[in-house]
PDB file of N, CA and C in Angstrom:
ATOM      1  N   MET I 701     -25.910 -10.790  37.954  1.00 47.00           N
ATOM      2  CA  MET I 701     -25.939 -10.079  36.681  1.00 47.00           C
ATOM      3  C   MET I 701     -26.164 -11.077  35.562  1.00 47.00           C
ATOM      4  N   ASP I 702     -26.999 -10.711  34.616  1.00 61.00           N
ATOM      5  CA  ASP I 702     -27.287 -11.610  33.501  1.00 61.00           C
ATOM      6  C   ASP I 702     -26.088 -11.692  32.568  1.00 61.00           C
ATOM      7  N   SER I 703     -25.855 -12.862  32.082  1.00 69.00           N
ATOM      8  CA  SER I 703     -24.755 -13.096  31.151  1.00 69.00           C
ATOM      9  C   SER I 703     -25.277 -12.961  29.722  1.00 69.00           C
ATOM     10  N   ILE I 704     -24.576 -12.178  28.924  1.00 73.00           N
ATOM     11  CA  ILE I 704     -24.938 -12.024  27.511  1.00 73.00           C
ATOM     12  C   ILE I 704     -24.092 -13.013  26.724  1.00 73.00           C
ATOM     13  N   ASP I 705     -24.727 -13.802  25.874  1.00 85.00           N
ATOM     14  CA  ASP I 705     -23.984 -14.827  25.155  1.00 85.00           C
ATOM     15  C   ASP I 705     -23.092 -14.217  24.066  1.00 85.00           C
ATOM     16  N   LEU I 706     -22.109 -14.974  23.672  1.00 85.00           N
ATOM     17  CA  LEU I 706     -21.103 -14.511  22.723  1.00 85.00           C
ATOM     18  C   LEU I 706     -21.712 -14.167  21.370  1.00 85.00           C
ATOM     19  N   ASP I 707     -22.708 -14.925  20.940  1.00 85.00           N
ATOM     20  CA  ASP I 707     -23.331 -14.666  19.640  1.00 85.00           C
ATOM     21  C   ASP I 707     -23.936 -13.268  19.583  1.00 85.00           C
ATOM     22  N   ARG I 708     -24.579 -12.865  20.650  1.00 85.00           N
ATOM     23  CA  ARG I 708     -25.192 -11.541  20.692  1.00 85.00           C
ATOM     24  C   ARG I 708     -24.132 -10.447  20.675  1.00 85.00           C
ATOM     25  N   LEU I 709     -23.041 -10.641  21.427  1.00 87.00           N
ATOM     26  CA  LEU I 709     -21.961  -9.647  21.436  1.00 87.00           C
ATOM     27  C   LEU I 709     -21.302  -9.520  20.071  1.00 87.00           C
ATOM     28  N   VAL I 710     -21.092 -10.635  19.399  1.00 89.00           N
ATOM     29  CA  VAL I 710     -20.504 -10.604  18.064  1.00 89.00           C
ATOM     30  C   VAL I 710     -21.442  -9.902  17.093  1.00 89.00           C
ATOM     31  N   ALA I 711     -22.730 -10.148  17.197  1.00 88.00           N
ATOM     32  CA  ALA I 711     -23.701  -9.483  16.326  1.00 88.00           C
ATOM     33  C   ALA I 711     -23.709  -7.975  16.561  1.00 88.00           C
ATOM     34  N   TYR I 712     -23.633  -7.551  17.814  1.00 89.00           N
ATOM     35  CA  TYR I 712     -23.589  -6.119  18.122  1.00 89.00           C
ATOM     36  C   TYR I 712     -22.336  -5.470  17.551  1.00 89.00           C
ATOM     37  N   GLU I 713     -21.204  -6.115  17.727  1.00 89.00           N
ATOM     38  CA  GLU I 713     -19.952  -5.571  17.185  1.00 89.00           C
ATOM     39  C   GLU I 713     -19.999  -5.497  15.664  1.00 89.00           C
ATOM     40  N   PHE I 714     -20.528  -6.536  15.038  1.00 92.00           N
ATOM     41  CA  PHE I 714     -20.632  -6.558  13.587  1.00 92.00           C
ATOM     42  C   PHE I 714     -21.492  -5.409  13.079  1.00 92.00           C
ATOM     43  N   MET I 715     -22.629  -5.207  13.698  1.00 91.00           N
ATOM     44  CA  MET I 715     -23.517  -4.128  13.265  1.00 91.00           C
ATOM     45  C   MET I 715     -22.897  -2.751  13.531  1.00 91.00           C
ATOM     46  N   ALA I 716     -22.180  -2.636  14.635  1.00 89.00           N
ATOM     47  CA  ALA I 716     -21.530  -1.359  14.929  1.00 89.00           C
ATOM     48  C   ALA I 716     -20.477  -1.034  13.868  1.00 89.00           C
ATOM     49  N   TRP I 717     -19.647  -2.012  13.523  1.00 87.00           N
ATOM     50  CA  TRP I 717     -18.596  -1.758  12.534  1.00 87.00           C
ATOM     51  C   TRP I 717     -19.159  -1.636  11.126  1.00 87.00           C
ATOM     52  N   LEU I 718     -20.323  -2.221  10.881  1.00 92.00           N
ATOM     53  CA  LEU I 718     -20.910  -2.161   9.549  1.00 92.00           C
ATOM     54  C   LEU I 718     -21.730  -0.891   9.327  1.00 92.00           C
ATOM     55  N   ILE I 719     -22.363  -0.379  10.375  1.00 91.00           N
ATOM     56  CA  ILE I 719     -23.262   0.764  10.211  1.00 91.00           C
ATOM     57  C   ILE I 719     -22.780   2.005  10.949  1.00 91.00           C
ATOM     58  N   ILE I 720     -22.492   1.906  12.210  1.00 91.00           N
ATOM     59  CA  ILE I 720     -22.207   3.083  13.035  1.00 91.00           C
ATOM     60  C   ILE I 720     -20.853   3.707  12.702  1.00 91.00           C
ATOM     61  N   TRP I 721     -19.781   2.917  12.685  1.00 90.00           N
ATOM     62  CA  TRP I 721     -18.452   3.484  12.466  1.00 90.00           C
ATOM     63  C   TRP I 721     -18.297   4.143  11.092  1.00 90.00           C
ATOM     64  N   PRO I 722     -18.788   3.553   9.999  1.00 90.00           N
ATOM     65  CA  PRO I 722     -18.674   4.283   8.730  1.00 90.00           C
ATOM     66  C   PRO I 722     -19.390   5.629   8.746  1.00 90.00           C
ATOM     67  N   LEU I 723     -20.543   5.698   9.388  1.00 93.00           N
ATOM     68  CA  LEU I 723     -21.241   6.980   9.482  1.00 93.00           C
ATOM     69  C   LEU I 723     -20.435   7.989  10.289  1.00 93.00           C
ATOM     70  N   ALA I 724     -19.810   7.531  11.367  1.00 93.00           N
ATOM     71  CA  ALA I 724     -18.968   8.419  12.170  1.00 93.00           C
ATOM     72  C   ALA I 724     -17.762   8.898  11.369  1.00 93.00           C
ATOM     73  N   PHE I 725     -17.167   7.999  10.580  1.00 92.00           N
ATOM     74  CA  PHE I 725     -16.023   8.398   9.753  1.00 92.00           C
ATOM     75  C   PHE I 725     -16.439   9.361   8.645  1.00 92.00           C
ATOM     76  N   TYR I 726     -17.616   9.163   8.052  1.00 93.00           N
ATOM     77  CA  TYR I 726     -18.120  10.125   7.067  1.00 93.00           C
ATOM     78  C   TYR I 726     -18.308  11.501   7.702  1.00 93.00           C
ATOM     79  N   GLY I 727     -18.843  11.530   8.908  1.00 94.00           N
ATOM     80  CA  GLY I 727     -19.006  12.798   9.612  1.00 94.00           C
ATOM     81  C   GLY I 727     -17.678  13.459   9.922  1.00 94.00           C
ATOM     82  N   LEU I 728     -16.700  12.675  10.355  1.00 93.00           N
ATOM     83  CA  LEU I 728     -15.369  13.213  10.637  1.00 93.00           C
ATOM     84  C   LEU I 728     -14.714  13.754   9.373  1.00 93.00           C
ATOM     85  N   ALA I 729     -14.872  13.045   8.260  1.00 92.00           N
ATOM     86  CA  ALA I 729     -14.327  13.533   6.992  1.00 92.00           C
ATOM     87  C   ALA I 729     -15.022  14.827   6.561  1.00 92.00           C
ATOM     88  N   GLY I 730     -16.329  14.914   6.782  1.00 92.00           N
ATOM     89  CA  GLY I 730     -17.044  16.141   6.457  1.00 92.00           C
ATOM     90  C   GLY I 730     -16.580  17.315   7.299  1.00 92.00           C
ATOM     91  N   LEU I 731     -16.368  17.070   8.587  1.00 94.00           N
ATOM     92  CA  LEU I 731     -15.867  18.141   9.455  1.00 94.00           C
ATOM     93  C   LEU I 731     -14.462  18.577   9.054  1.00 94.00           C
ATOM     94  N   SER I 732     -13.630  17.620   8.645  1.00 91.00           N
ATOM     95  CA  SER I 732     -12.280  17.994   8.203  1.00 91.00           C
ATOM     96  C   SER I 732     -12.339  18.790   6.908  1.00 91.00           C
ATOM     97  N   HIS I 733     -13.280  18.476   6.026  1.00 91.00           N
ATOM     98  CA  HIS I 733     -13.430  19.247   4.787  1.00 91.00           C
ATOM     99  C   HIS I 733     -13.913  20.667   5.085  1.00 91.00           C
ATOM    100  N   ILE I 734     -14.838  20.795   6.016  1.00 92.00           N
ATOM    101  CA  ILE I 734     -15.321  22.126   6.394  1.00 92.00           C
ATOM    102  C   ILE I 734     -14.193  22.952   7.001  1.00 92.00           C
ATOM    103  N   ALA I 735     -13.390  22.320   7.867  1.00 91.00           N
ATOM    104  CA  ALA I 735     -12.250  23.030   8.462  1.00 91.00           C
ATOM    105  C   ALA I 735     -11.236  23.430   7.391  1.00 91.00           C
ATOM    106  N   ALA I 736     -11.000  22.546   6.419  1.00 89.00           N
ATOM    107  CA  ALA I 736     -10.063  22.868   5.343  1.00 89.00           C
ATOM    108  C   ALA I 736     -10.615  24.001   4.474  1.00 89.00           C
ATOM    109  N   ARG I 737     -11.915  24.026   4.256  1.00 88.00           N
ATOM    110  CA  ARG I 737     -12.541  25.118   3.481  1.00 88.00           C
ATOM    111  C   ARG I 737     -12.347  26.459   4.187  1.00 88.00           C
ATOM    112  N   MET I 738     -12.466  26.445   5.509  1.00 89.00           N
ATOM    113  CA  MET I 738     -12.267  27.683   6.267  1.00 89.00           C
ATOM    114  C   MET I 738     -10.833  28.189   6.159  1.00 89.00           C
ATOM    115  N   LEU I 739      -9.900  27.243   5.956  1.00 88.00           N
ATOM    116  CA  LEU I 739      -8.500  27.616   5.832  1.00 88.00           C
ATOM    117  C   LEU I 739      -8.070  27.821   4.381  1.00 88.00           C
ATOM    118  N   GLY I 740      -9.019  27.832   3.458  1.00 84.00           N
ATOM    119  CA  GLY I 740      -8.717  28.117   2.062  1.00 84.00           C
ATOM    120  C   GLY I 740      -8.590  26.900   1.173  1.00 84.00           C
ATOM    121  N   GLY I 741      -9.072  25.756   1.613  1.00 81.00           N
ATOM    122  CA  GLY I 741      -9.004  24.548   0.798  1.00 81.00           C
ATOM    123  C   GLY I 741      -9.908  24.640  -0.414  1.00 81.00           C
ATOM    124  N   ARG I 742      -9.504  23.952  -1.499  1.00 85.00           N
ATOM    125  CA  ARG I 742     -10.271  24.002  -2.741  1.00 85.00           C
ATOM    126  C   ARG I 742     -10.742  22.619  -3.168  1.00 85.00           C
ATOM    127  N   GLY I 743     -10.662  21.645  -2.298  1.00 82.00           N
ATOM    128  CA  GLY I 743     -11.054  20.281  -2.646  1.00 82.00           C
ATOM    129  C   GLY I 743     -12.559  20.098  -2.584  1.00 82.00           C
ATOM    130  N   ASN I 744     -12.976  18.843  -2.602  1.00 85.00           N
ATOM    131  CA  ASN I 744     -14.399  18.539  -2.508  1.00 85.00           C
ATOM    132  C   ASN I 744     -14.631  17.496  -1.421  1.00 85.00           C
ATOM    133  N   TRP I 745     -15.879  17.128  -1.231  1.00 87.00           N
ATOM    134  CA  TRP I 745     -16.242  16.198  -0.174  1.00 87.00           C
ATOM    135  C   TRP I 745     -15.626  14.830  -0.419  1.00 87.00           C
ATOM    136  N   PHE I 746     -15.617  14.398  -1.677  1.00 87.00           N
ATOM    137  CA  PHE I 746     -15.083  13.086  -2.007  1.00 87.00           C
ATOM    138  C   PHE I 746     -13.604  12.979  -1.652  1.00 87.00           C
ATOM    139  N   SER I 747     -12.844  14.003  -1.957  1.00 88.00           N
ATOM    140  CA  SER I 747     -11.404  13.949  -1.671  1.00 88.00           C
ATOM    141  C   SER I 747     -11.127  13.929  -0.169  1.00 88.00           C
ATOM    142  N   ALA I 748     -11.958  14.606   0.614  1.00 89.00           N
ATOM    143  CA  ALA I 748     -11.793  14.570   2.074  1.00 89.00           C
ATOM    144  C   ALA I 748     -12.101  13.176   2.614  1.00 89.00           C
ATOM    145  N   ARG I 749     -13.151  12.548   2.080  1.00 91.00           N
ATOM    146  CA  ARG I 749     -13.473  11.183   2.503  1.00 91.00           C
ATOM    147  C   ARG I 749     -12.381  10.211   2.073  1.00 91.00           C
ATOM    148  N   LEU I 750     -11.870  10.390   0.874  1.00 91.00           N
ATOM    149  CA  LEU I 750     -10.820   9.519   0.374  1.00 91.00           C
ATOM    150  C   LEU I 750      -9.566   9.622   1.235  1.00 91.00           C
ATOM    151  N   ALA I 751      -9.211  10.820   1.655  1.00 92.00           N
ATOM    152  CA  ALA I 751      -8.032  11.006   2.497  1.00 92.00           C
ATOM    153  C   ALA I 751      -8.195  10.278   3.831  1.00 92.00           C
ATOM    154  N   LEU I 752      -9.363  10.384   4.449  1.00 93.00           N
ATOM    155  CA  LEU I 752      -9.578   9.727   5.743  1.00 93.00           C
ATOM    156  C   LEU I 752      -9.617   8.215   5.608  1.00 93.00           C
ATOM    157  N   PHE I 753     -10.373   7.695   4.659  1.00 93.00           N
ATOM    158  CA  PHE I 753     -10.499   6.251   4.538  1.00 93.00           C
ATOM    159  C   PHE I 753      -9.196   5.610   4.073  1.00 93.00           C
ATOM    160  N   TRP I 754      -8.425   6.297   3.239  1.00 94.00           N
ATOM    161  CA  TRP I 754      -7.134   5.767   2.850  1.00 94.00           C
ATOM    162  C   TRP I 754      -6.189   5.744   4.054  1.00 94.00           C
ATOM    163  N   ALA I 755      -6.226   6.765   4.881  1.00 94.00           N
ATOM    164  CA  ALA I 755      -5.381   6.786   6.075  1.00 94.00           C
ATOM    165  C   ALA I 755      -5.757   5.650   7.024  1.00 94.00           C
ATOM    166  N   LEU I 756      -7.051   5.402   7.183  1.00 93.00           N
ATOM    167  CA  LEU I 756      -7.479   4.290   8.039  1.00 93.00           C
ATOM    168  C   LEU I 756      -6.998   2.956   7.479  1.00 93.00           C
ATOM    169  N   LEU I 757      -7.078   2.804   6.170  1.00 94.00           N
ATOM    170  CA  LEU I 757      -6.622   1.563   5.551  1.00 94.00           C
ATOM    171  C   LEU I 757      -5.112   1.411   5.666  1.00 94.00           C
ATOM    172  N   ALA I 758      -4.370   2.483   5.437  1.00 95.00           N
ATOM    173  CA  ALA I 758      -2.912   2.408   5.469  1.00 95.00           C
ATOM    174  C   ALA I 758      -2.378   2.206   6.883  1.00 95.00           C
ATOM    175  N   ALA I 759      -3.095   2.656   7.899  1.00 94.00           N
ATOM    176  CA  ALA I 759      -2.643   2.511   9.281  1.00 94.00           C
ATOM    177  C   ALA I 759      -3.128   1.213   9.926  1.00 94.00           C
ATOM    178  N   THR I 760      -3.839   0.399   9.198  1.00 93.00           N
ATOM    179  CA  THR I 760      -4.365  -0.846   9.749  1.00 93.00           C
ATOM    180  C   THR I 760      -3.280  -1.804  10.246  1.00 93.00           C
ATOM    181  N   PRO I 761      -2.154  -1.988   9.547  1.00 94.00           N
ATOM    182  CA  PRO I 761      -1.125  -2.882  10.110  1.00 94.00           C
ATOM    183  C   PRO I 761      -0.623  -2.434  11.479  1.00 94.00           C
ATOM    184  N   ALA I 762      -0.477  -1.142  11.684  1.00 93.00           N
ATOM    185  CA  ALA I 762      -0.056  -0.654  12.996  1.00 93.00           C
ATOM    186  C   ALA I 762      -1.151  -0.896  14.038  1.00 93.00           C
ATOM    187  N   ALA I 763      -2.408  -0.798  13.641  1.00 92.00           N
ATOM    188  CA  ALA I 763      -3.503  -1.086  14.566  1.00 92.00           C
ATOM    189  C   ALA I 763      -3.510  -2.565  14.943  1.00 92.00           C
ATOM    190  N   LEU I 764      -3.224  -3.422  13.975  1.00 94.00           N
ATOM    191  CA  LEU I 764      -3.142  -4.853  14.275  1.00 94.00           C
ATOM    192  C   LEU I 764      -1.972  -5.153  15.202  1.00 94.00           C
ATOM    193  N   LEU I 765      -0.860  -4.460  15.011  1.00 93.00           N
ATOM    194  CA  LEU I 765       0.279  -4.626  15.912  1.00 93.00           C
ATOM    195  C   LEU I 765      -0.077  -4.169  17.328  1.00 93.00           C
ATOM    196  N   TYR I 766      -0.825  -3.081  17.427  1.00 93.00           N
ATOM    197  CA  TYR I 766      -1.278  -2.614  18.742  1.00 93.00           C
ATOM    198  C   TYR I 766      -2.168  -3.661  19.415  1.00 93.00           C
ATOM    199  N   GLY I 767      -3.094  -4.235  18.655  1.00 92.00           N
ATOM    200  CA  GLY I 767      -3.958  -5.274  19.208  1.00 92.00           C
ATOM    201  C   GLY I 767      -3.173  -6.503  19.629  1.00 92.00           C
ATOM    202  N   LEU I 768      -2.179  -6.863  18.832  1.00 94.00           N
ATOM    203  CA  LEU I 768      -1.323  -7.989  19.184  1.00 94.00           C
ATOM    204  C   LEU I 768      -0.531  -7.707  20.456  1.00 94.00           C
ATOM    205  N   THR I 769      -0.032  -6.491  20.582  1.00 93.00           N
ATOM    206  CA  THR I 769       0.709  -6.105  21.780  1.00 93.00           C
ATOM    207  C   THR I 769      -0.199  -6.147  23.011  1.00 93.00           C
ATOM    208  N   MET I 770      -1.402  -5.628  22.877  1.00 91.00           N
ATOM    209  CA  MET I 770      -2.335  -5.672  24.012  1.00 91.00           C
ATOM    210  C   MET I 770      -2.707  -7.106  24.370  1.00 91.00           C
ATOM    211  N   GLY I 771      -2.842  -7.966  23.367  1.00 91.00           N
ATOM    212  CA  GLY I 771      -3.234  -9.334  23.631  1.00 91.00           C
ATOM    213  C   GLY I 771      -2.132 -10.165  24.258  1.00 91.00           C
ATOM    214  N   LEU I 772      -0.886  -9.953  23.826  1.00 92.00           N
ATOM    215  CA  LEU I 772       0.207 -10.779  24.312  1.00 92.00           C
ATOM    216  C   LEU I 772       0.872 -10.214  25.563  1.00 92.00           C
ATOM    217  N   ILE I 773       1.079  -8.914  25.601  1.00 90.00           N
ATOM    218  CA  ILE I 773       1.784  -8.309  26.736  1.00 90.00           C
ATOM    219  C   ILE I 773       0.814  -7.718  27.745  1.00 90.00           C
ATOM    220  N   GLY I 774      -0.264  -7.135  27.236  1.00 87.00           N
ATOM    221  CA  GLY I 774      -1.233  -6.490  28.113  1.00 87.00           C
ATOM    222  C   GLY I 774      -0.938  -5.004  28.240  1.00 87.00           C
ATOM    223  N   PRO I 775      -1.749  -4.295  29.005  1.00 91.00           N
ATOM    224  CA  PRO I 775      -1.540  -2.854  29.175  1.00 91.00           C
ATOM    225  C   PRO I 775      -0.179  -2.578  29.807  1.00 91.00           C
ATOM    226  N   GLY I 776       0.443  -1.536  29.334  1.00 90.00           N
ATOM    227  CA  GLY I 776       1.755  -1.175  29.855  1.00 90.00           C
ATOM    228  C   GLY I 776       2.433  -0.191  28.918  1.00 90.00           C
ATOM    229  N   PRO I 777       3.683   0.119  29.181  1.00 91.00           N
ATOM    230  CA  PRO I 777       4.372   1.105  28.346  1.00 91.00           C
ATOM    231  C   PRO I 777       4.565   0.645  26.904  1.00 91.00           C
ATOM    232  N   GLN I 778       4.733  -0.671  26.692  1.00 91.00           N
ATOM    233  CA  GLN I 778       4.898  -1.161  25.329  1.00 91.00           C
ATOM    234  C   GLN I 778       3.632  -0.952  24.509  1.00 91.00           C
ATOM    235  N   ALA I 779       2.495  -1.260  25.101  1.00 91.00           N
ATOM    236  CA  ALA I 779       1.229  -1.074  24.411  1.00 91.00           C
ATOM    237  C   ALA I 779       0.944   0.412  24.204  1.00 91.00           C
ATOM    238  N   SER I 780       1.268   1.237  25.171  1.00 92.00           N
ATOM    239  CA  SER I 780       1.061   2.678  25.023  1.00 92.00           C
ATOM    240  C   SER I 780       1.916   3.237  23.894  1.00 92.00           C
ATOM    241  N   LEU I 781       3.169   2.802  23.812  1.00 94.00           N
ATOM    242  CA  LEU I 781       4.054   3.263  22.750  1.00 94.00           C
ATOM    243  C   LEU I 781       3.557   2.796  21.384  1.00 94.00           C
ATOM    244  N   THR I 782       3.122   1.547  21.301  1.00 92.00           N
ATOM    245  CA  THR I 782       2.600   1.029  20.039  1.00 92.00           C
ATOM    246  C   THR I 782       1.337   1.777  19.623  1.00 92.00           C
ATOM    247  N   GLY I 783       0.455   2.045  20.557  1.00 93.00           N
ATOM    248  CA  GLY I 783      -0.750   2.813  20.253  1.00 93.00           C
ATOM    249  C   GLY I 783      -0.437   4.230  19.833  1.00 93.00           C
ATOM    250  N   PHE I 784       0.555   4.839  20.473  1.00 95.00           N
ATOM    251  CA  PHE I 784       0.951   6.194  20.101  1.00 95.00           C
ATOM    252  C   PHE I 784       1.530   6.222  18.690  1.00 95.00           C
ATOM    253  N   ILE I 785       2.350   5.241  18.360  1.00 94.00           N
ATOM    254  CA  ILE I 785       2.922   5.169  17.008  1.00 94.00           C
ATOM    255  C   ILE I 785       1.815   4.974  15.977  1.00 94.00           C
ATOM    256  N   TRP I 786       0.828   4.143  16.310  1.00 95.00           N
ATOM    257  CA  TRP I 786      -0.304   3.927  15.408  1.00 95.00           C
ATOM    258  C   TRP I 786      -1.073   5.230  15.178  1.00 95.00           C
ATOM    259  N   LEU I 787      -1.418   5.930  16.248  1.00 95.00           N
ATOM    260  CA  LEU I 787      -2.176   7.175  16.105  1.00 95.00           C
ATOM    261  C   LEU I 787      -1.365   8.262  15.407  1.00 95.00           C
ATOM    262  N   LEU I 788      -0.072   8.306  15.672  1.00 96.00           N
ATOM    263  CA  LEU I 788       0.790   9.273  15.000  1.00 96.00           C
ATOM    264  C   LEU I 788       0.856   8.993  13.503  1.00 96.00           C
ATOM    265  N   GLY I 789       0.993   7.734  13.133  1.00 94.00           N
ATOM    266  CA  GLY I 789       1.002   7.371  11.716  1.00 94.00           C
ATOM    267  C   GLY I 789      -0.322   7.663  11.049  1.00 94.00           C
ATOM    268  N   LEU I 790      -1.418   7.359  11.723  1.00 95.00           N
ATOM    269  CA  LEU I 790      -2.742   7.641  11.179  1.00 95.00           C
ATOM    270  C   LEU I 790      -2.923   9.137  10.945  1.00 95.00           C
ATOM    271  N   ALA I 791      -2.562   9.940  11.930  1.00 95.00           N
ATOM    272  CA  ALA I 791      -2.707  11.391  11.799  1.00 95.00           C
ATOM    273  C   ALA I 791      -1.826  11.936  10.687  1.00 95.00           C
ATOM    274  N   TRP I 792      -0.605  11.428  10.568  1.00 96.00           N
ATOM    275  CA  TRP I 792       0.308  11.922   9.536  1.00 96.00           C
ATOM    276  C   TRP I 792      -0.209  11.594   8.136  1.00 96.00           C
ATOM    277  N   ILE I 793      -0.647  10.351   7.928  1.00 95.00           N
ATOM    278  CA  ILE I 793      -1.158   9.956   6.613  1.00 95.00           C
ATOM    279  C   ILE I 793      -2.433  10.724   6.286  1.00 95.00           C
ATOM    280  N   TRP I 794      -3.314  10.878   7.273  1.00 94.00           N
ATOM    281  CA  TRP I 794      -4.576  11.575   7.032  1.00 94.00           C
ATOM    282  C   TRP I 794      -4.340  13.043   6.698  1.00 94.00           C
ATOM    283  N   LEU I 795      -3.519  13.717   7.495  1.00 93.00           N
ATOM    284  CA  LEU I 795      -3.282  15.143   7.237  1.00 93.00           C
ATOM    285  C   LEU I 795      -2.525  15.356   5.929  1.00 93.00           C
ATOM    286  N   SER I 796      -1.592  14.471   5.615  1.00 92.00           N
ATOM    287  CA  SER I 796      -0.894  14.587   4.336  1.00 92.00           C
ATOM    288  C   SER I 796      -1.860  14.419   3.168  1.00 92.00           C
ATOM    289  N   GLY I 797      -2.736  13.435   3.267  1.00 90.00           N
ATOM    290  CA  GLY I 797      -3.726  13.223   2.224  1.00 90.00           C
ATOM    291  C   GLY I 797      -4.725  14.361   2.135  1.00 90.00           C
ATOM    292  N   LEU I 798      -5.111  14.902   3.272  1.00 91.00           N
ATOM    293  CA  LEU I 798      -6.061  16.008   3.271  1.00 91.00           C
ATOM    294  C   LEU I 798      -5.450  17.269   2.679  1.00 91.00           C
ATOM    295  N   VAL I 799      -4.205  17.526   3.002  1.00 90.00           N
ATOM    296  CA  VAL I 799      -3.523  18.691   2.411  1.00 90.00           C
ATOM    297  C   VAL I 799      -3.438  18.526   0.903  1.00 90.00           C
ATOM    298  N   GLU I 800      -3.071  17.344   0.445  1.00 88.00           N
ATOM    299  CA  GLU I 800      -2.975  17.095  -0.989  1.00 88.00           C
ATOM    300  C   GLU I 800      -4.339  17.224  -1.663  1.00 88.00           C
ATOM    301  N   ALA I 801      -5.379  16.704  -1.017  1.00 85.00           N
ATOM    302  CA  ALA I 801      -6.712  16.750  -1.591  1.00 85.00           C
ATOM    303  C   ALA I 801      -7.277  18.162  -1.620  1.00 85.00           C
ATOM    304  N   GLU I 802      -6.973  18.955  -0.632  1.00 85.00           N
ATOM    305  CA  GLU I 802      -7.545  20.290  -0.549  1.00 85.00           C
ATOM    306  C   GLU I 802      -6.735  21.352  -1.296  1.00 85.00           C
ATOM    307  N   THR I 803      -5.521  21.042  -1.696  1.00 85.00           N
ATOM    308  CA  THR I 803      -4.761  22.031  -2.464  1.00 85.00           C
ATOM    309  C   THR I 803      -4.960  21.870  -3.951  1.00 85.00           C
ATOM    310  N   GLN I 804      -5.593  20.801  -4.384  1.00 72.00           N
ATOM    311  CA  GLN I 804      -5.891  20.582  -5.792  1.00 72.00           C
ATOM    312  C   GLN I 804      -7.280  21.116  -6.100  1.00 72.00           C
ATOM    313  N   GLU I 805      -7.465  21.546  -7.341  1.00 64.00           N
ATOM    314  CA  GLU I 805      -8.802  21.955  -7.755  1.00 64.00           C
ATOM    315  C   GLU I 805      -9.717  20.730  -7.812  1.00 64.00           C
ATOM    316  N   ALA I 806     -10.958  20.918  -7.449  1.00 56.00           N
ATOM    317  CA  ALA I 806     -11.916  19.821  -7.460  1.00 56.00           C
ATOM    318  C   ALA I 806     -12.211  19.429  -8.903  1.00 56.00           C
ATOM    319  N   THR I 807     -11.952  18.169  -9.241  1.00 58.00           N
ATOM    320  CA  THR I 807     -12.181  17.706 -10.604  1.00 58.00           C
ATOM    321  C   THR I 807     -13.287  16.686 -10.685  1.00 58.00           C
ATOM    322  N   ILE I 808     -13.743  16.187  -9.553  1.00 58.00           N
ATOM    323  CA  ILE I 808     -14.784  15.155  -9.567  1.00 58.00           C
ATOM    324  C   ILE I 808     -16.119  15.783  -9.214  1.00 58.00           C
TER     325      ILE I 808
END
């Protein structure tokens, strides 16, 4: 099997995080706004994006802790618990922000 050098892998990861993931997050925020509209939300697209990106930013320390746990301990119940806490925190912050954004009248 051919070996791919580290420089190429780093370049692929960089481009994925710079281009692909933000587009996926914009799409996810749009879908959450559409779902909130169906449930009677009164917010706008910007507030839905703000809720998601703020949740991702606020949950970053827990994600770093998960990565540290995976790196030092490896897969196991500790890493699973840390990952679950990270995802639970992310979901809680995102849904709280989305509820707040969609219950306010759109001002922007």
